[in-house]
Amino acid sequence: MERWKGRVALVTGASVGIGAAVARALVQQGMRVVGCARNVDKIEKLAAECQSAGYSGTLIPYKCDLSNEEEILSMFSAIKTLHKGVDVCINNAGLAHNEPLLSGKTEGWRNMIDVNVLALSICTREAYKSMKERDVDDGHIININSMGGHRMVPSADEHFYCATKYAVTALTEGIRQELREANTHIRATCISPGIVETEFAFRHHNSDPEKAAAVYESIKCLKAEDIASAVTFVLSAPPHVQIGDVQMRPVEQVS
């Protein structure tokens, strides 16, 4: 991770869970991390914790609604002005709604597409543009995917969400191919966790907290820090090594 010290990383959805853990890990490694979310109160608290811990990097909170392209573009403009640009883009933000394919509300479907697919694509495009403008040829785009992007969960509540994560799998490979066609050494990686103990299930099953709790009580789940370790592992790979897809799940998880 030595070569990343002082470099700029963008982490979307950095207020809680995996995003917060990744932001903390990168700051600990000496990176300047722009952590964005719709609500930055928790990111500001995390930034203070990182500073108090004496980490060599810095965490810069940025308020951004990723379902709004104008806000994303404004964020990248601010990063360019204040920090020159993005060297590492961690597309972590994602959400799920209980909207089955046969009875779900279009609004919920659209919100999942806006955040899980379009925001990821827009951030990737703008990060690549930022790298090219500054002749950065060793940048990295890391998409936090899901095992739901590789197999369909047998639960109607999850089907549309899984479809958006299948899109992330396809997009990551498409990005990799386009980067190769552009004769760049910028890399693209997909990290696909199984069940991770975060606030995700409680947001997904917000009307049934007992169901959400049961998700995490059934087995020993992954922790957000496990995913952060995977991110630092991927970034630590030698520049000539392309890690395409990291699939990780709890030992006890069946599928």
mmCIF file of N, CA and C in Angstrom, residues 77-207:
data_model
loop_
_atom_site.group_PDB
_atom_site.id
_atom_site.type_symbol
_atom_site.label_atom_id
_atom_site.label_comp_id
_atom_site.label_asym_id
_atom_site.label_seq_id
_atom_site.Cartn_x
_atom_site.Cartn_y
_atom_site.Cartn_z
ATOM 1 N N SER A 77 -16.336 17.670 -9.486
ATOM 2 C CA SER A 77 -15.785 19.001 -9.752
ATOM 3 C C SER A 77 -15.095 19.551 -8.509
ATOM 4 N N ALA A 78 -15.720 19.347 -7.351
ATOM 5 C CA ALA A 78 -15.136 19.819 -6.091
ATOM 6 C C ALA A 78 -13.845 19.065 -5.776
ATOM 7 N N ILE A 79 -13.844 17.752 -6.031
ATOM 8 C CA ILE A 79 -12.636 16.954 -5.788
ATOM 9 C C ILE A 79 -11.504 17.434 -6.690
ATOM 10 N N LYS A 80 -11.829 17.766 -7.931
ATOM 11 C CA LYS A 80 -10.812 18.274 -8.870
ATOM 12 C C LYS A 80 -10.226 19.584 -8.370
ATOM 13 N N THR A 81 -11.096 20.461 -7.899
ATOM 14 C CA THR A 81 -10.650 21.774 -7.429
ATOM 15 C C THR A 81 -9.808 21.674 -6.162
ATOM 16 N N LEU A 82 -10.255 20.853 -5.225
ATOM 17 C CA LEU A 82 -9.616 20.792 -3.908
ATOM 18 C C LEU A 82 -8.500 19.759 -3.801
ATOM 19 N N HIS A 83 -8.601 18.680 -4.570
ATOM 20 C CA HIS A 83 -7.654 17.572 -4.391
ATOM 21 C C HIS A 83 -7.051 17.078 -5.709
ATOM 22 N N LYS A 84 -7.258 17.823 -6.792
ATOM 23 C CA LYS A 84 -6.743 17.529 -8.136
ATOM 24 C C LYS A 84 -7.498 16.426 -8.871
ATOM 25 N N GLY A 85 -7.968 15.405 -8.164
ATOM 26 C CA GLY A 85 -8.711 14.350 -8.843
ATOM 27 C C GLY A 85 -8.746 13.056 -8.055
ATOM 28 N N VAL A 86 -9.343 12.033 -8.655
ATOM 29 C CA VAL A 86 -9.524 10.732 -8.009
ATOM 30 C C VAL A 86 -8.549 9.722 -8.599
ATOM 31 N N ASP A 87 -7.837 9.011 -7.717
ATOM 32 C CA ASP A 87 -6.917 7.958 -8.146
ATOM 33 C C ASP A 87 -7.515 6.563 -7.947
ATOM 34 N N VAL A 88 -8.363 6.452 -6.934
ATOM 35 C CA VAL A 88 -9.036 5.188 -6.627
ATOM 36 C C VAL A 88 -10.515 5.482 -6.405
ATOM 37 N N CYS A 89 -11.373 4.744 -7.082
ATOM 38 C CA CYS A 89 -12.820 4.935 -6.928
ATOM 39 C C CYS A 89 -13.423 3.655 -6.371
ATOM 40 N N ILE A 90 -13.975 3.737 -5.164
ATOM 41 C CA ILE A 90 -14.621 2.593 -4.522
ATOM 42 C C ILE A 90 -16.124 2.793 -4.611
ATOM 43 N N ASN A 91 -16.762 2.117 -5.551
ATOM 44 C CA ASN A 91 -18.216 2.210 -5.701
ATOM 45 C C ASN A 91 -18.875 1.239 -4.728
ATOM 46 N N ASN A 92 -19.148 1.753 -3.534
ATOM 47 C CA ASN A 92 -19.690 0.911 -2.475
ATOM 48 C C ASN A 92 -21.190 1.093 -2.262
ATOM 49 N N ALA A 93 -21.702 2.286 -2.494
ATOM 50 C CA ALA A 93 -23.105 2.578 -2.184
ATOM 51 C C ALA A 93 -24.054 1.614 -2.895
ATOM 52 N N GLY A 94 -25.026 1.125 -2.160
ATOM 53 C CA GLY A 94 -26.022 0.226 -2.738
ATOM 54 C C GLY A 94 -27.188 0.082 -1.789
ATOM 55 N N LEU A 95 -28.331 -0.287 -2.324
ATOM 56 C CA LEU A 95 -29.511 -0.440 -1.475
ATOM 57 C C LEU A 95 -30.453 -1.488 -2.061
ATOM 58 N N ALA A 96 -31.369 -1.942 -1.224
ATOM 59 C CA ALA A 96 -32.360 -2.930 -1.656
ATOM 60 C C ALA A 96 -33.721 -2.543 -1.096
ATOM 61 N N HIS A 97 -34.756 -2.773 -1.878
ATOM 62 C CA HIS A 97 -36.131 -2.567 -1.433
ATOM 63 C C HIS A 97 -36.893 -3.877 -1.608
ATOM 64 N N ASN A 98 -37.860 -4.103 -0.747
ATOM 65 C CA ASN A 98 -38.696 -5.306 -0.854
ATOM 66 C C ASN A 98 -39.730 -5.114 -1.956
ATOM 67 N N GLU A 99 -39.296 -5.239 -3.191
ATOM 68 C CA GLU A 99 -40.180 -5.017 -4.334
ATOM 69 C C GLU A 99 -40.057 -6.194 -5.304
ATOM 70 N N PRO A 100 -40.873 -7.248 -5.131
ATOM 71 C CA PRO A 100 -40.796 -8.434 -6.006
ATOM 72 C C PRO A 100 -41.067 -8.091 -7.476
ATOM 73 N N LEU A 101 -40.669 -8.991 -8.340
ATOM 74 C CA LEU A 101 -40.816 -8.763 -9.773
ATOM 75 C C LEU A 101 -42.271 -8.722 -10.218
ATOM 76 N N LEU A 102 -43.134 -9.495 -9.571
ATOM 77 C CA LEU A 102 -44.530 -9.582 -10.010
ATOM 78 C C LEU A 102 -45.454 -8.603 -9.300
ATOM 79 N N SER A 103 -44.974 -7.990 -8.225
ATOM 80 C CA SER A 103 -45.867 -7.090 -7.471
ATOM 81 C C SER A 103 -45.171 -5.833 -6.964
ATOM 82 N N GLY A 104 -43.911 -5.651 -7.309
ATOM 83 C CA GLY A 104 -43.159 -4.521 -6.774
ATOM 84 C C GLY A 104 -43.563 -3.183 -7.359
ATOM 85 N N LYS A 105 -43.218 -2.127 -6.621
ATOM 86 C CA LYS A 105 -43.493 -0.763 -7.067
ATOM 87 C C LYS A 105 -42.350 -0.269 -7.959
ATOM 88 N N THR A 106 -42.717 0.394 -9.044
ATOM 89 C CA THR A 106 -41.724 0.908 -9.983
ATOM 90 C C THR A 106 -40.755 1.865 -9.300
ATOM 91 N N GLU A 107 -41.265 2.649 -8.350
ATOM 92 C CA GLU A 107 -40.425 3.623 -7.647
ATOM 93 C C GLU A 107 -39.250 2.936 -6.951
ATOM 94 N N GLY A 108 -39.545 1.799 -6.304
ATOM 95 C CA GLY A 108 -38.484 1.064 -5.623
ATOM 96 C C GLY A 108 -37.483 0.485 -6.595
ATOM 97 N N TRP A 109 -37.976 -0.070 -7.707
ATOM 98 C CA TRP A 109 -37.084 -0.604 -8.747
ATOM 99 C C TRP A 109 -36.171 0.495 -9.275
ATOM 100 N N ARG A 110 -36.786 1.649 -9.568
ATOM 101 C CA ARG A 110 -36.026 2.753 -10.160
ATOM 102 C C ARG A 110 -34.938 3.240 -9.205
ATOM 103 N N ASN A 111 -35.262 3.306 -7.918
ATOM 104 C CA ASN A 111 -34.283 3.760 -6.936
ATOM 105 C C ASN A 111 -33.091 2.804 -6.873
ATOM 106 N N MET A 112 -33.349 1.499 -6.942
ATOM 107 C CA MET A 112 -32.259 0.520 -6.941
ATOM 108 C C MET A 112 -31.383 0.673 -8.184
ATOM 109 N N ILE A 113 -32.008 0.886 -9.330
ATOM 110 C CA ILE A 113 -31.234 1.087 -10.562
ATOM 111 C C ILE A 113 -30.420 2.378 -10.480
ATOM 112 N N ASP A 114 -31.043 3.441 -9.977
ATOM 113 C CA ASP A 114 -30.365 4.736 -9.886
ATOM 114 C C ASP A 114 -29.084 4.645 -9.049
ATOM 115 N N VAL A 115 -29.173 3.965 -7.900
ATOM 116 C CA VAL A 115 -28.029 3.919 -6.985
ATOM 117 C C VAL A 115 -27.080 2.767 -7.311
ATOM 118 N N ASN A 116 -27.632 1.565 -7.484
ATOM 119 C CA ASN A 116 -26.792 0.368 -7.644
ATOM 120 C C ASN A 116 -26.120 0.279 -9.010
ATOM 121 N N VAL A 117 -26.764 0.857 -10.042
ATOM 122 C CA VAL A 117 -26.258 0.707 -11.404
ATOM 123 C C VAL A 117 -25.797 2.042 -11.998
ATOM 124 N N LEU A 118 -26.705 3.015 -12.058
ATOM 125 C CA LEU A 118 -26.361 4.274 -12.723
ATOM 126 C C LEU A 118 -25.319 5.085 -11.960
ATOM 127 N N ALA A 119 -25.464 5.213 -10.643
ATOM 128 C CA ALA A 119 -24.492 5.989 -9.870
ATOM 129 C C ALA A 119 -23.109 5.360 -9.979
ATOM 130 N N LEU A 120 -23.054 4.046 -9.905
ATOM 131 C CA LEU A 120 -21.782 3.331 -10.064
ATOM 132 C C LEU A 120 -21.166 3.646 -11.428
ATOM 133 N N SER A 121 -21.984 3.634 -12.456
ATOM 134 C CA SER A 121 -21.490 3.880 -13.815
ATOM 135 C C SER A 121 -21.027 5.322 -13.989
ATOM 136 N N ILE A 122 -21.788 6.254 -13.429
ATOM 137 C CA ILE A 122 -21.417 7.670 -13.542
ATOM 138 C C ILE A 122 -20.117 7.938 -12.782
ATOM 139 N N CYS A 123 -20.007 7.403 -11.564
ATOM 140 C CA CYS A 123 -18.782 7.600 -10.783
ATOM 141 C C CYS A 123 -17.580 6.987 -11.485
ATOM 142 N N THR A 124 -17.775 5.827 -12.092
ATOM 143 C CA THR A 124 -16.690 5.177 -12.825
ATOM 144 C C THR A 124 -16.250 6.038 -14.003
ATOM 145 N N ARG A 125 -17.210 6.521 -14.774
ATOM 146 C CA ARG A 125 -16.894 7.367 -15.924
ATOM 147 C C ARG A 125 -16.128 8.616 -15.500
ATOM 148 N N GLU A 126 -16.606 9.274 -14.452
ATOM 149 C CA GLU A 126 -15.978 10.518 -14.007
ATOM 150 C C GLU A 126 -14.615 10.258 -13.379
ATOM 151 N N ALA A 127 -14.462 9.138 -12.678
ATOM 152 C CA ALA A 127 -13.162 8.798 -12.092
ATOM 153 C C ALA A 127 -12.147 8.528 -13.198
ATOM 154 N N TYR A 128 -12.566 7.792 -14.218
ATOM 155 C CA TYR A 128 -11.669 7.507 -15.341
ATOM 156 C C TYR A 128 -11.270 8.811 -16.038
ATOM 157 N N LYS A 129 -12.249 9.690 -16.245
ATOM 158 C CA LYS A 129 -11.969 10.989 -16.875
ATOM 159 C C LYS A 129 -10.940 11.768 -16.047
ATOM 160 N N SER A 130 -11.094 11.724 -14.722
ATOM 161 C CA SER A 130 -10.170 12.413 -13.824
ATOM 162 C C SER A 130 -8.762 11.844 -13.945
ATOM 163 N N MET A 131 -8.676 10.524 -14.016
ATOM 164 C CA MET A 131 -7.366 9.876 -14.143
ATOM 165 C C MET A 131 -6.695 10.252 -15.464
ATOM 166 N N LYS A 132 -7.455 10.200 -16.552
ATOM 167 C CA LYS A 132 -6.887 10.480 -17.873
ATOM 168 C C LYS A 132 -6.420 11.931 -17.990
ATOM 169 N N GLU A 133 -7.174 12.849 -17.402
ATOM 170 C CA GLU A 133 -6.800 14.267 -17.453
ATOM 171 C C GLU A 133 -5.440 14.515 -16.818
ATOM 172 N N ARG A 134 -5.082 13.683 -15.827
ATOM 173 C CA ARG A 134 -3.833 13.887 -15.074
ATOM 174 C C ARG A 134 -2.767 12.845 -15.434
ATOM 175 N N ASP A 135 -3.032 12.079 -16.502
ATOM 176 C CA ASP A 135 -2.096 11.029 -16.934
ATOM 177 C C ASP A 135 -1.817 10.018 -15.829
ATOM 178 N N VAL A 136 -2.847 9.725 -15.044
ATOM 179 C CA VAL A 136 -2.733 8.675 -14.021
ATOM 180 C C VAL A 136 -2.998 7.340 -14.699
ATOM 181 N N ASP A 137 -1.979 6.490 -14.742
ATOM 182 C CA ASP A 137 -2.102 5.224 -15.467
ATOM 183 C C ASP A 137 -2.123 4.014 -14.540
ATOM 184 N N ASP A 138 -2.164 4.253 -13.223
ATOM 185 C CA ASP A 138 -2.171 3.141 -12.267
ATOM 186 C C ASP A 138 -3.378 3.202 -11.338
ATOM 187 N N GLY A 139 -4.415 3.927 -11.751
ATOM 188 C CA GLY A 139 -5.603 4.055 -10.919
ATOM 189 C C GLY A 139 -6.349 2.729 -10.761
ATOM 190 N N HIS A 140 -7.352 2.749 -9.905
ATOM 191 C CA HIS A 140 -8.099 1.509 -9.655
ATOM 192 C C HIS A 140 -9.571 1.841 -9.400
ATOM 193 N N ILE A 141 -10.447 1.079 -10.025
ATOM 194 C CA ILE A 141 -11.897 1.189 -9.808
ATOM 195 C C ILE A 141 -12.341 -0.119 -9.165
ATOM 196 N N ILE A 142 -12.904 -0.018 -7.968
ATOM 197 C CA ILE A 142 -13.340 -1.214 -7.235
ATOM 198 C C ILE A 142 -14.834 -1.116 -6.977
ATOM 199 N N ASN A 143 -15.575 -2.082 -7.494
ATOM 200 C CA ASN A 143 -17.021 -2.126 -7.294
ATOM 201 C C ASN A 143 -17.360 -3.132 -6.200
ATOM 202 N N ILE A 144 -18.036 -2.654 -5.160
ATOM 203 C CA ILE A 144 -18.495 -3.560 -4.107
ATOM 204 C C ILE A 144 -19.803 -4.172 -4.586
ATOM 205 N N ASN A 145 -19.728 -5.417 -4.968
ATOM 206 C CA ASN A 145 -20.858 -6.139 -5.537
ATOM 207 C C ASN A 145 -21.528 -6.977 -4.457
ATOM 208 N N SER A 146 -21.956 -8.162 -4.782
ATOM 209 C CA SER A 146 -22.628 -9.070 -3.850
ATOM 210 C C SER A 146 -22.605 -10.464 -4.451
ATOM 211 N N MET A 147 -22.672 -11.490 -3.607
ATOM 212 C CA MET A 147 -22.858 -12.841 -4.133
ATOM 213 C C MET A 147 -24.187 -12.914 -4.881
ATOM 214 N N GLY A 148 -25.098 -11.976 -4.576
ATOM 215 C CA GLY A 148 -26.361 -11.879 -5.306
ATOM 216 C C GLY A 148 -26.162 -11.455 -6.749
ATOM 217 N N GLY A 149 -24.947 -11.059 -7.107
ATOM 218 C CA GLY A 149 -24.633 -10.730 -8.489
ATOM 219 C C GLY A 149 -24.101 -11.915 -9.266
ATOM 220 N N HIS A 150 -24.127 -13.095 -8.620
ATOM 221 C CA HIS A 150 -23.620 -14.309 -9.256
ATOM 222 C C HIS A 150 -24.597 -15.479 -9.186
ATOM 223 N N ARG A 151 -25.595 -15.381 -8.302
ATOM 224 C CA ARG A 151 -26.650 -16.408 -8.250
ATOM 225 C C ARG A 151 -27.903 -15.769 -7.676
ATOM 226 N N MET A 152 -29.052 -16.263 -8.108
ATOM 227 C CA MET A 152 -30.319 -15.669 -7.694
ATOM 228 C C MET A 152 -30.753 -16.242 -6.336
ATOM 229 N N VAL A 153 -30.961 -15.345 -5.381
ATOM 230 C CA VAL A 153 -31.420 -15.754 -4.051
ATOM 231 C C VAL A 153 -32.881 -16.211 -4.152
ATOM 232 N N PRO A 154 -33.242 -17.360 -3.539
ATOM 233 C CA PRO A 154 -34.625 -17.848 -3.619
ATOM 234 C C PRO A 154 -35.576 -17.097 -2.697
ATOM 235 N N SER A 155 -35.663 -15.800 -2.909
ATOM 236 C CA SER A 155 -36.548 -14.946 -2.111
ATOM 237 C C SER A 155 -37.042 -13.817 -3.000
ATOM 238 N N ALA A 156 -38.344 -13.708 -3.160
ATOM 239 C CA ALA A 156 -38.920 -12.706 -4.066
ATOM 240 C C ALA A 156 -38.495 -11.288 -3.697
ATOM 241 N N ASP A 157 -38.271 -11.040 -2.403
ATOM 242 C CA ASP A 157 -37.866 -9.712 -1.953
ATOM 243 C C ASP A 157 -36.511 -9.303 -2.508
ATOM 244 N N GLU A 158 -35.697 -10.286 -2.894
ATOM 245 C CA GLU A 158 -34.325 -10.014 -3.304
ATOM 246 C C GLU A 158 -34.126 -10.008 -4.824
ATOM 247 N N HIS A 159 -35.127 -10.427 -5.594
ATOM 248 C CA HIS A 159 -34.900 -10.698 -7.014
ATOM 249 C C HIS A 159 -34.486 -9.467 -7.813
ATOM 250 N N PHE A 160 -35.143 -8.341 -7.625
ATOM 251 C CA PHE A 160 -34.768 -7.156 -8.399
ATOM 252 C C PHE A 160 -33.403 -6.649 -7.947
ATOM 253 N N TYR A 161 -33.159 -6.702 -6.645
ATOM 254 C CA TYR A 161 -31.842 -6.324 -6.120
ATOM 255 C C TYR A 161 -30.753 -7.170 -6.765
ATOM 256 N N CYS A 162 -30.966 -8.484 -6.820
ATOM 257 C CA CYS A 162 -29.983 -9.372 -7.458
ATOM 258 C C CYS A 162 -29.760 -8.994 -8.917
ATOM 259 N N ALA A 163 -30.827 -8.595 -9.604
ATOM 260 C CA ALA A 163 -30.693 -8.190 -11.005
ATOM 261 C C ALA A 163 -29.745 -6.996 -11.125
ATOM 262 N N THR A 164 -29.844 -6.039 -10.192
ATOM 263 C CA THR A 164 -28.942 -4.885 -10.248
ATOM 264 C C THR A 164 -27.507 -5.312 -9.966
ATOM 265 N N LYS A 165 -27.330 -6.330 -9.130
ATOM 266 C CA LYS A 165 -25.981 -6.800 -8.822
ATOM 267 C C LYS A 165 -25.412 -7.660 -9.947
ATOM 268 N N TYR A 166 -26.262 -8.376 -10.669
ATOM 269 C CA TYR A 166 -25.806 -9.042 -11.890
ATOM 270 C C TYR A 166 -25.289 -7.985 -12.860
ATOM 271 N N ALA A 167 -25.960 -6.837 -12.892
ATOM 272 C CA ALA A 167 -25.510 -5.735 -13.756
ATOM 273 C C ALA A 167 -24.120 -5.274 -13.342
ATOM 274 N N VAL A 168 -23.857 -5.208 -12.039
ATOM 275 C CA VAL A 168 -22.539 -4.781 -11.560
ATOM 276 C C VAL A 168 -21.457 -5.769 -12.023
ATOM 277 N N THR A 169 -21.782 -7.065 -11.985
ATOM 278 C CA THR A 169 -20.837 -8.080 -12.473
ATOM 279 C C THR A 169 -20.501 -7.826 -13.936
ATOM 280 N N ALA A 170 -21.530 -7.598 -14.743
ATOM 281 C CA ALA A 170 -21.328 -7.352 -16.170
ATOM 282 C C ALA A 170 -20.596 -6.032 -16.406
ATOM 283 N N LEU A 171 -20.968 -5.000 -15.665
ATOM 284 C CA LEU A 171 -20.339 -3.695 -15.836
ATOM 285 C C LEU A 171 -18.848 -3.746 -15.508
ATOM 286 N N THR A 172 -18.496 -4.465 -14.450
ATOM 287 C CA THR A 172 -17.079 -4.537 -14.064
ATOM 288 C C THR A 172 -16.242 -5.174 -15.165
ATOM 289 N N GLU A 173 -16.743 -6.265 -15.760
ATOM 290 C CA GLU A 173 -16.017 -6.899 -16.852
ATOM 291 C C GLU A 173 -15.988 -5.990 -18.081
ATOM 292 N N GLY A 174 -17.083 -5.284 -18.322
ATOM 293 C CA GLY A 174 -17.102 -4.330 -19.438
ATOM 294 C C GLY A 174 -16.089 -3.219 -19.233
ATOM 295 N N ILE A 175 -15.996 -2.715 -18.008
ATOM 296 C CA ILE A 175 -15.019 -1.665 -17.692
ATOM 297 C C ILE A 175 -13.601 -2.189 -17.925
ATOM 298 N N ARG A 176 -13.351 -3.419 -17.443
ATOM 299 C CA ARG A 176 -12.025 -4.014 -17.628
ATOM 300 C C ARG A 176 -11.651 -4.088 -19.111
ATOM 301 N N GLN A 177 -12.610 -4.530 -19.918
ATOM 302 C CA GLN A 177 -12.340 -4.657 -21.355
ATOM 303 C C GLN A 177 -12.094 -3.300 -22.003
ATOM 304 N N GLU A 178 -12.888 -2.299 -21.625
ATOM 305 C CA GLU A 178 -12.704 -0.961 -22.212
ATOM 306 C C GLU A 178 -11.376 -0.332 -21.782
ATOM 307 N N LEU A 179 -10.963 -0.600 -20.542
ATOM 308 C CA LEU A 179 -9.662 -0.107 -20.082
ATOM 309 C C LEU A 179 -8.526 -0.731 -20.889
ATOM 310 N N ARG A 180 -8.689 -2.015 -21.228
ATOM 311 C CA ARG A 180 -7.662 -2.687 -22.039
ATOM 312 C C ARG A 180 -7.632 -2.087 -23.448
ATOM 313 N N GLU A 181 -8.813 -1.850 -24.008
ATOM 314 C CA GLU A 181 -8.898 -1.264 -25.340
ATOM 315 C C GLU A 181 -8.272 0.127 -25.383
ATOM 316 N N ALA A 182 -8.320 0.815 -24.237
ATOM 317 C CA ALA A 182 -7.747 2.164 -24.146
ATOM 318 C C ALA A 182 -6.243 2.139 -23.873
ATOM 319 N N ASN A 183 -5.665 0.927 -23.811
ATOM 320 C CA ASN A 183 -4.226 0.769 -23.568
ATOM 321 C C ASN A 183 -3.770 1.459 -22.291
ATOM 322 N N THR A 184 -4.571 1.313 -21.242
ATOM 323 C CA THR A 184 -4.223 1.880 -19.944
ATOM 324 C C THR A 184 -3.950 0.755 -18.957
ATOM 325 N N HIS A 185 -3.219 1.078 -17.890
ATOM 326 C CA HIS A 185 -2.959 0.109 -16.832
ATOM 327 C C HIS A 185 -3.878 0.336 -15.631
ATOM 328 N N ILE A 186 -4.884 1.167 -15.802
ATOM 329 C CA ILE A 186 -5.910 1.338 -14.764
ATOM 330 C C ILE A 186 -6.659 0.018 -14.633
ATOM 331 N N ARG A 187 -6.922 -0.397 -13.397
ATOM 332 C CA ARG A 187 -7.522 -1.703 -13.170
ATOM 333 C C ARG A 187 -8.960 -1.588 -12.661
ATOM 334 N N ALA A 188 -9.727 -2.646 -12.869
ATOM 335 C CA ALA A 188 -11.123 -2.714 -12.399
ATOM 336 C C ALA A 188 -11.327 -4.040 -11.683
ATOM 337 N N THR A 189 -11.898 -3.967 -10.503
ATOM 338 C CA THR A 189 -12.104 -5.153 -9.674
ATOM 339 C C THR A 189 -13.498 -5.138 -9.069
ATOM 340 N N CYS A 190 -14.042 -6.320 -8.928
ATOM 341 C CA CYS A 190 -15.359 -6.510 -8.322
ATOM 342 C C CYS A 190 -15.167 -7.334 -7.044
ATOM 343 N N ILE A 191 -15.675 -6.867 -5.920
ATOM 344 C CA ILE A 191 -15.630 -7.631 -4.668
ATOM 345 C C ILE A 191 -17.063 -8.013 -4.308
ATOM 346 N N SER A 192 -17.303 -9.325 -4.203
ATOM 347 C CA SER A 192 -18.674 -9.837 -4.032
ATOM 348 C C SER A 192 -18.816 -10.579 -2.707
ATOM 349 N N PRO A 193 -19.273 -9.892 -1.653
ATOM 350 C CA PRO A 193 -19.436 -10.548 -0.361
ATOM 351 C C PRO A 193 -20.762 -11.311 -0.271
ATOM 352 N N GLY A 194 -20.766 -12.304 0.597
ATOM 353 C CA GLY A 194 -22.017 -12.950 0.982
ATOM 354 C C GLY A 194 -22.651 -12.130 2.098
ATOM 355 N N ILE A 195 -23.134 -12.779 3.145
ATOM 356 C CA ILE A 195 -23.821 -12.070 4.229
ATOM 357 C C ILE A 195 -22.811 -11.326 5.100
ATOM 358 N N VAL A 196 -22.968 -10.006 5.180
ATOM 359 C CA VAL A 196 -22.103 -9.151 5.992
ATOM 360 C C VAL A 196 -22.970 -8.501 7.066
ATOM 361 N N GLU A 197 -22.504 -8.557 8.300
ATOM 362 C CA GLU A 197 -23.286 -7.990 9.402
ATOM 363 C C GLU A 197 -23.117 -6.468 9.436
ATOM 364 N N THR A 198 -24.084 -5.775 8.850
ATOM 365 C CA THR A 198 -24.098 -4.312 8.809
ATOM 366 C C THR A 198 -25.534 -3.855 9.069
ATOM 367 N N GLU A 199 -25.833 -2.612 8.733
ATOM 368 C CA GLU A 199 -27.204 -2.107 8.864
ATOM 369 C C GLU A 199 -28.060 -2.474 7.657
ATOM 370 N N PHE A 200 -27.457 -3.148 6.671
ATOM 371 C CA PHE A 200 -28.139 -3.393 5.396
ATOM 372 C C PHE A 200 -29.460 -4.133 5.573
ATOM 373 N N ALA A 201 -29.454 -5.250 6.316
ATOM 374 C CA ALA A 201 -30.682 -6.048 6.473
ATOM 375 C C ALA A 201 -31.759 -5.260 7.202
ATOM 376 N N PHE A 202 -31.360 -4.430 8.154
ATOM 377 C CA PHE A 202 -32.348 -3.647 8.907
ATOM 378 C C PHE A 202 -32.967 -2.558 8.040
ATOM 379 N N ARG A 203 -32.202 -2.049 7.072
ATOM 380 C CA ARG A 203 -32.773 -1.082 6.131
ATOM 381 C C ARG A 203 -33.657 -1.798 5.111
ATOM 382 N N HIS A 204 -33.198 -2.977 4.695
ATOM 383 C CA HIS A 204 -33.947 -3.750 3.697
ATOM 384 C C HIS A 204 -35.277 -4.234 4.270
ATOM 385 N N HIS A 205 -35.235 -4.743 5.502
ATOM 386 C CA HIS A 205 -36.454 -5.238 6.172
ATOM 387 C C HIS A 205 -36.871 -4.235 7.251
ATOM 388 N N ASN A 206 -37.005 -2.984 6.858
ATOM 389 C CA ASN A 206 -37.255 -1.935 7.849
ATOM 390 C C ASN A 206 -38.598 -2.063 8.557
ATOM 391 N N SER A 207 -39.521 -2.803 7.972
ATOM 392 C CA SER A 207 -40.827 -2.986 8.630
ATOM 393 C C SER A 207 -40.860 -4.271 9.456
#
